[in-house]
PDB file of C-alpha atoms in Angstrom:
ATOM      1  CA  UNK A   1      89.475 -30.629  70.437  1.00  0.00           C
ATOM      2  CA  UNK A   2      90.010 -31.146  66.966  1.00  0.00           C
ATOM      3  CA  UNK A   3      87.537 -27.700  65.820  1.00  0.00           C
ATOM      4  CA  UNK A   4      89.885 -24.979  65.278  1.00  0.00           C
ATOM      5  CA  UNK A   5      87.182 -22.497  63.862  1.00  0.00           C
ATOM      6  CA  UNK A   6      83.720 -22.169  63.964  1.00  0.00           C
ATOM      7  CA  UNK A   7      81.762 -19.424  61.480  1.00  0.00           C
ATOM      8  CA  UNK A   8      78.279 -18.654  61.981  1.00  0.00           C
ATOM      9  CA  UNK A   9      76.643 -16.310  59.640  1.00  0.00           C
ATOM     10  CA  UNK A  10      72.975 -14.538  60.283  1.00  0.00           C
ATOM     11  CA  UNK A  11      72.102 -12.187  57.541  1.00  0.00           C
ATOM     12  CA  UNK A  12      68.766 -10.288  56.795  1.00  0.00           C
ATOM     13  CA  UNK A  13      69.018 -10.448  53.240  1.00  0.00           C
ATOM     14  CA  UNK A  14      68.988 -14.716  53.517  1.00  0.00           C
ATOM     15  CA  UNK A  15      66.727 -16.987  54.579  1.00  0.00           C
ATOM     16  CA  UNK A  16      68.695 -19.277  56.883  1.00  0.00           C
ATOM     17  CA  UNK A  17      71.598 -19.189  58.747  1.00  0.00           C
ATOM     18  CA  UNK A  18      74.639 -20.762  57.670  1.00  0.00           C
ATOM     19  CA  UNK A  19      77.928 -21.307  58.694  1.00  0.00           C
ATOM     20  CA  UNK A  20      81.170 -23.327  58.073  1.00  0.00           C
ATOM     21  CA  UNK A  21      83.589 -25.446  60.594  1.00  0.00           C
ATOM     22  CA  UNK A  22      87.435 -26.418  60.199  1.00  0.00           C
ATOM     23  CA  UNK A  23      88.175 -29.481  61.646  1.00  0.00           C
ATOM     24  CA  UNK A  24      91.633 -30.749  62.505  1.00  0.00           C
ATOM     25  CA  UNK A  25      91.831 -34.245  61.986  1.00  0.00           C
ATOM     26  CA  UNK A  26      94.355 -36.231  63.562  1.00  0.00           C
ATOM     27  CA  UNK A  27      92.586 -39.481  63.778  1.00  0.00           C
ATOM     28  CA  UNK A  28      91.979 -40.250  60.155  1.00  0.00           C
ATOM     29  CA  UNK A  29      88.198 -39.804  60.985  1.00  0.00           C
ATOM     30  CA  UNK A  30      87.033 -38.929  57.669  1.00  0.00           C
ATOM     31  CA  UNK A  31      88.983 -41.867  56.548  1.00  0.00           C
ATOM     32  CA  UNK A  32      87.118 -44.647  58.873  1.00  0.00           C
ATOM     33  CA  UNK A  33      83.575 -42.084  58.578  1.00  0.00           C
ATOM     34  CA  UNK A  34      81.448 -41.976  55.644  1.00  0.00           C
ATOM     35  CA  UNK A  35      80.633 -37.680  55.516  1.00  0.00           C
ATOM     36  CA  UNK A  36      77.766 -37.683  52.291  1.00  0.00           C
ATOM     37  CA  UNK A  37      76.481 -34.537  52.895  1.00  0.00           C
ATOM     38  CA  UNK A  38      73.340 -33.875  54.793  1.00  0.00           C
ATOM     39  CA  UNK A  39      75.220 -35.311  58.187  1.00  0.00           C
ATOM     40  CA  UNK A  40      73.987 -33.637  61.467  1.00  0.00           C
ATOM     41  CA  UNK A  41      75.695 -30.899  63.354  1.00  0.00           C
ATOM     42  CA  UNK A  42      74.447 -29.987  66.562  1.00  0.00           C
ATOM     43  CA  UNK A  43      76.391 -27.247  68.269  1.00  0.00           C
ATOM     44  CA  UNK A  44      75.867 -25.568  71.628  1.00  0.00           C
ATOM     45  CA  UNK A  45      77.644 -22.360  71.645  1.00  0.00           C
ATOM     46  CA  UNK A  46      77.818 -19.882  75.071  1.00  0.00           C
ATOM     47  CA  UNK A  47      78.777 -16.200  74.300  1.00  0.00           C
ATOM     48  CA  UNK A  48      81.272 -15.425  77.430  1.00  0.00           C
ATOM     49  CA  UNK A  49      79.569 -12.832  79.449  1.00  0.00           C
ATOM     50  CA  UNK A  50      79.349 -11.572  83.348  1.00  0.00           C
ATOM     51  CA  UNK A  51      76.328 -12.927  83.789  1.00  0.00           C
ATOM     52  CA  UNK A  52      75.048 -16.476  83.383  1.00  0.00           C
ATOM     53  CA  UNK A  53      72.511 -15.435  80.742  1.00  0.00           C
ATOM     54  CA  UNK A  54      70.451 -18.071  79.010  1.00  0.00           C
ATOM     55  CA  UNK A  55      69.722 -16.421  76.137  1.00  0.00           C
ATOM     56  CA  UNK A  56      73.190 -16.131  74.803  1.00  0.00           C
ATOM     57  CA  UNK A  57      73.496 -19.775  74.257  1.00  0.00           C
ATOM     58  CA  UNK A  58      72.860 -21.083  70.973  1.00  0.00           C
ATOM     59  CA  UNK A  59      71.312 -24.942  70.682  1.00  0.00           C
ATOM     60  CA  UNK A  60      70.529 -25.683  66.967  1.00  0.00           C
ATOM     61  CA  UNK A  61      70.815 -28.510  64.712  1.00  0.00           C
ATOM     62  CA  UNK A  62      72.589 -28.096  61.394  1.00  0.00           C
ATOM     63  CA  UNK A  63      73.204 -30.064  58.033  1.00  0.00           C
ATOM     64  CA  UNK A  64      76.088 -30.586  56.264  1.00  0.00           C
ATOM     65  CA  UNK A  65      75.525 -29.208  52.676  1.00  0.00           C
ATOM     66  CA  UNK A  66      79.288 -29.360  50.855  1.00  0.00           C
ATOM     67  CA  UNK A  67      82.868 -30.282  52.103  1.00  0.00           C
ATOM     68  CA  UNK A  68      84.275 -27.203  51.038  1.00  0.00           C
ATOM     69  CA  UNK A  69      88.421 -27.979  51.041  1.00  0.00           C
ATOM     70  CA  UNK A  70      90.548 -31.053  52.081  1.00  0.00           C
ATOM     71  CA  UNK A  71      94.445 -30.468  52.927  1.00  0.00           C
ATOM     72  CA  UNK A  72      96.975 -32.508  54.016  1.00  0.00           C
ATOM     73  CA  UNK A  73      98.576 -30.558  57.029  1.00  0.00           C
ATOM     74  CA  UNK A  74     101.730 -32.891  57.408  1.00  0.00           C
ATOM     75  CA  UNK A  75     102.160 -36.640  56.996  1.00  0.00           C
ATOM     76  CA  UNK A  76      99.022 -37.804  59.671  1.00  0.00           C
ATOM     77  CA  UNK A  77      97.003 -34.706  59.777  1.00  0.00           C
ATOM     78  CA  UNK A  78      94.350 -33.296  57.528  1.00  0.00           C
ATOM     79  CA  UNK A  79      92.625 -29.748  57.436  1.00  0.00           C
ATOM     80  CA  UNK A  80      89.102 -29.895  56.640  1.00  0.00           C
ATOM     81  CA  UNK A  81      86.433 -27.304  55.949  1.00  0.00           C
ATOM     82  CA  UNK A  82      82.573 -28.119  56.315  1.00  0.00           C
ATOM     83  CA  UNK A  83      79.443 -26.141  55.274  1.00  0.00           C
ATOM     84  CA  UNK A  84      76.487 -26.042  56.948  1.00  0.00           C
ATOM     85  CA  UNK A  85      73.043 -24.673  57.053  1.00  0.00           C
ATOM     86  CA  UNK A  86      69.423 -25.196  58.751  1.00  0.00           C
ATOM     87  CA  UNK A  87      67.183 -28.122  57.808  1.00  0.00           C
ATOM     88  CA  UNK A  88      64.586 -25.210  56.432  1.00  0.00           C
ATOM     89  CA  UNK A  89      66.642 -24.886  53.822  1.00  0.00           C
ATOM     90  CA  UNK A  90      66.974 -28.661  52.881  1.00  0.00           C
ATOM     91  CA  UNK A  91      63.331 -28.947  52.735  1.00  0.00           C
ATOM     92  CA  UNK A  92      62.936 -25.761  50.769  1.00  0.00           C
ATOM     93  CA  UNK A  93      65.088 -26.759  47.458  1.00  0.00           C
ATOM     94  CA  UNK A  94      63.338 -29.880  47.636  1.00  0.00           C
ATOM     95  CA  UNK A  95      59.828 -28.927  47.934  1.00  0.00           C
ATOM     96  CA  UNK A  96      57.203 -27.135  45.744  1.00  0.00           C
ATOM     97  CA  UNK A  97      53.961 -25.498  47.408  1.00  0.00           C
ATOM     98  CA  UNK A  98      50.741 -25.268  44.582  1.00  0.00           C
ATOM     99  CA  UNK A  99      48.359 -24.028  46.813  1.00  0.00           C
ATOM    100  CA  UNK A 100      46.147 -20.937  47.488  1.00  0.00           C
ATOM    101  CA  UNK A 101      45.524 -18.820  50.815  1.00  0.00           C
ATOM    102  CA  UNK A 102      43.375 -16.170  51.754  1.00  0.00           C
ATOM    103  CA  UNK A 103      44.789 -14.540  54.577  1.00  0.00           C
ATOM    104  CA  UNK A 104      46.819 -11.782  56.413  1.00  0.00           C
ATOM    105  CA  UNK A 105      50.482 -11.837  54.770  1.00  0.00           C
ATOM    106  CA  UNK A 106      51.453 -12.349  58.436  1.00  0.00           C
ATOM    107  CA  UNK A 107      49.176 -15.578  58.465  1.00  0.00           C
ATOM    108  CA  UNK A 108      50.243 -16.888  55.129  1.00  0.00           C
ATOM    109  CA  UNK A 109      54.277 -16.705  56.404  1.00  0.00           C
ATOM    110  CA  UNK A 110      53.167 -18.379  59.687  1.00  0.00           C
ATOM    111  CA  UNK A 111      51.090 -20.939  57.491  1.00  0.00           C
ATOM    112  CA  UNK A 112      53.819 -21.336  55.434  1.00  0.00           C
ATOM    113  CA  UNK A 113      56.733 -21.874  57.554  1.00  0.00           C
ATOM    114  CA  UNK A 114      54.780 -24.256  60.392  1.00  0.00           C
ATOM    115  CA  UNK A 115      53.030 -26.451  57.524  1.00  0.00           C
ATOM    116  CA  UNK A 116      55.164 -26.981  54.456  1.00  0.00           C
ATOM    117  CA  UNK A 117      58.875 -26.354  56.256  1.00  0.00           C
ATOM    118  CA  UNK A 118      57.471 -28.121  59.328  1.00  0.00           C
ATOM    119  CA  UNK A 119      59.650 -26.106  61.401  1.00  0.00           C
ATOM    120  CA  UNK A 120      59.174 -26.218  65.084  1.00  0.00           C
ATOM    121  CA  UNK A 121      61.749 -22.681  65.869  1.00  0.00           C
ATOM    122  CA  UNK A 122      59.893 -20.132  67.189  1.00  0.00           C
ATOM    123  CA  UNK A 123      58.268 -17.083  64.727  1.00  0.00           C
ATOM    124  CA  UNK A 124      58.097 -13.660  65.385  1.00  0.00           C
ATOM    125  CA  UNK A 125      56.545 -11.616  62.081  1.00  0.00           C
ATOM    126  CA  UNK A 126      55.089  -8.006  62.570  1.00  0.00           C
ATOM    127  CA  UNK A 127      51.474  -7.925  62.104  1.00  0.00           C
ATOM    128  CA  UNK A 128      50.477  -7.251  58.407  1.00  0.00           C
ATOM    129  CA  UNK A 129      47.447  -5.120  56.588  1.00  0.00           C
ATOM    130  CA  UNK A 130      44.902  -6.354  54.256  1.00  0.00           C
ATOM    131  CA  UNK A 131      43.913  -9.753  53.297  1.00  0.00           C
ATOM    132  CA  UNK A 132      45.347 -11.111  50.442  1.00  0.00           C
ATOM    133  CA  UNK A 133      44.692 -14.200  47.955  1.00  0.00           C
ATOM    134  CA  UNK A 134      46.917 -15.722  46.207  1.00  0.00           C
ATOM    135  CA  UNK A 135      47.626 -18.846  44.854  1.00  0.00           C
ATOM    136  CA  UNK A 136      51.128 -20.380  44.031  1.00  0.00           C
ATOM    137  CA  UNK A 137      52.004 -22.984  41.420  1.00  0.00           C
ATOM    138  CA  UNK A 138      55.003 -24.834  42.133  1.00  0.00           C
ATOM    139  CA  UNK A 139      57.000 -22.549  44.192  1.00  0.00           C
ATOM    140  CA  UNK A 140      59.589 -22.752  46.518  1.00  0.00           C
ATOM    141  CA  UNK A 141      58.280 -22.250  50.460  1.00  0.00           C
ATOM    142  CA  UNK A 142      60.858 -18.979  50.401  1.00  0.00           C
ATOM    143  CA  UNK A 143      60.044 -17.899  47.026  1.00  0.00           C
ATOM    144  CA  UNK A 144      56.475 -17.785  48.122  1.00  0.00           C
ATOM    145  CA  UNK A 145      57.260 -15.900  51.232  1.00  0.00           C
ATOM    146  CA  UNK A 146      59.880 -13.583  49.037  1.00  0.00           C
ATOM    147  CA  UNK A 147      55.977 -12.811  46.646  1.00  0.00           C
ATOM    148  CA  UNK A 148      54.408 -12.064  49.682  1.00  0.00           C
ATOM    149  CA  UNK A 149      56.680  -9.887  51.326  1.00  0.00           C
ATOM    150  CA  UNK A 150      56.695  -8.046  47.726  1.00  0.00           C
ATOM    151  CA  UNK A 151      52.874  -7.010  48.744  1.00  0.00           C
ATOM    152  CA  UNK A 152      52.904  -6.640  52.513  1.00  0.00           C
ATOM    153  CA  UNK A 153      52.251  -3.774  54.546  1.00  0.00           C
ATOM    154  CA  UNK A 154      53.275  -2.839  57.859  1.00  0.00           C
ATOM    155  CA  UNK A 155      50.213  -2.669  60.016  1.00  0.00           C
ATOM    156  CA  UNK A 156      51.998  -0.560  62.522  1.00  0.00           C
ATOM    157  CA  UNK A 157      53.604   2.049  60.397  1.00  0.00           C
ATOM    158  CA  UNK A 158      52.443   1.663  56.856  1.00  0.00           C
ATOM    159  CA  UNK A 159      56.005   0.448  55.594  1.00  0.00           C
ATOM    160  CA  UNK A 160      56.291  -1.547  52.707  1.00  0.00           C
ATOM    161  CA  UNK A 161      59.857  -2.695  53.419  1.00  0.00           C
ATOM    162  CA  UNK A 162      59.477  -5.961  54.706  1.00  0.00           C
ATOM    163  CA  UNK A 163      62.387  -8.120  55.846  1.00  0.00           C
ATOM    164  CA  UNK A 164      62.398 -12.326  56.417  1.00  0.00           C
ATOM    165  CA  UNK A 165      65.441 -14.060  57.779  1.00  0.00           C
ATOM    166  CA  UNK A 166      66.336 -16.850  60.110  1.00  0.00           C
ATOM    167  CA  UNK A 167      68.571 -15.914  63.808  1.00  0.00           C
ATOM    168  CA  UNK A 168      69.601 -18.597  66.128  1.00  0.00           C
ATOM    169  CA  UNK A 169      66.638 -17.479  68.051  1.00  0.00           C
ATOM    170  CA  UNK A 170      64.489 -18.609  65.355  1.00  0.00           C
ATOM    171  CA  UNK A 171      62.433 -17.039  61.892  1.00  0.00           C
ATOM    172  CA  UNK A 172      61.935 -12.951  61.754  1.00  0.00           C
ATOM    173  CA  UNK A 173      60.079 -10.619  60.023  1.00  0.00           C
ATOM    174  CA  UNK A 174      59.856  -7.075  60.346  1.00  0.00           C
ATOM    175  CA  UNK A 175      59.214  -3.727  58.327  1.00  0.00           C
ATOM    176  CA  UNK A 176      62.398  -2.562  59.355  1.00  0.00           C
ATOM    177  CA  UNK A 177      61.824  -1.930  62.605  1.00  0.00           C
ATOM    178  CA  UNK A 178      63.328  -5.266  64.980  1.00  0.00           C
ATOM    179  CA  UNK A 179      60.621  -5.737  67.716  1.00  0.00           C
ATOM    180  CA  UNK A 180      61.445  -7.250  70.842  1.00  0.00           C
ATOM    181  CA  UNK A 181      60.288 -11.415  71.402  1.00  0.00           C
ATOM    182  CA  UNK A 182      57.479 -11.294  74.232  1.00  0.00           C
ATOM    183  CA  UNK A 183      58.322 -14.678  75.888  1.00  0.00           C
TER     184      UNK A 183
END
């Protein structure tokens, strides 16, 4: 009862979702709470439709990455704004892969995301041409995926244009062209 807005932002061009939530607090729970960043979100979001469809519910576990603004509404209430973004993320800034790979680019982003970023979300990449070898020295899990997007192409359609983000339904990556998830 005390949420008064919840933002939740999927974009192509970044790597995870993020999002922000104003809380109105009326209980002086930040106060008695000790918020340090990092803190766990979960939220369970339903899209109002007709139907009772499954698949517009979002179930995902965030972390708390700034407390953007503190304001004193009146004399017992405060206005606050969180941040918040996916644990991939976390474990990206603080991680560094020196490794090599010999594989499909499609493999390597599979490889990538499952081992290092441990994530358990489901991955849907468009197949890939070519096998490719590289070997990275202390990079960043996305900057690594970012190098080998830069020399993918599409085995479908011969597309260089190759796109990585994160939606609530999990990690994507196409050549432009969103295919649908074959449950």
């Amino acid at each position: 009862s005390s949420i008064t807005q919840i933002n939740l932002f999927e974009d192509i061009f970044k790597n995870n979702i993020h999002g922000s939530l104003m809380l109105f607090d009326t209980q002086n729970f930040f106060s008695k709470s000790f918020i340090r960043g990092q803190d766990t979100i979960y939220l369970e979001i339903s899209t109002p439709s007709i139907s009772n469809n499954p698949s517009m519910v979002i179930k995902q576990y965030f972390l708390v990455n700034s407390i953007d603004f503190m304001e004193e509404g009146s004399v017992n209430n405060m206005l606050y704004q969180l941040s918040f973004t996916t644990k991939e993320h976390f474990k990206n800034e603080r991680l560094k892969i020196s490794k090599g790979y010999q594989e499909s680019p499609t493999k390597i982003i599979e490889t990538i995301l499952k081992s290092e970023l441990d994530t358990k979300k489901p991955i849907l990449v468009e197949a890939s041409k070519n096998i490719k070898r590289v070997v990275f020295t202390n990079k960043k899990p996305f900057d690594a995926i970012r190098q080998i997007m830069q020399e993918a192409v599409s085995k479908i359609n011969d597309s260089p244009s190759y796109l990585f983000y994160e939606t609530s339904k999990g990690f994507r990556s196409f050549y432009g062209i969103d295919v649908p998830v074959i449950s």
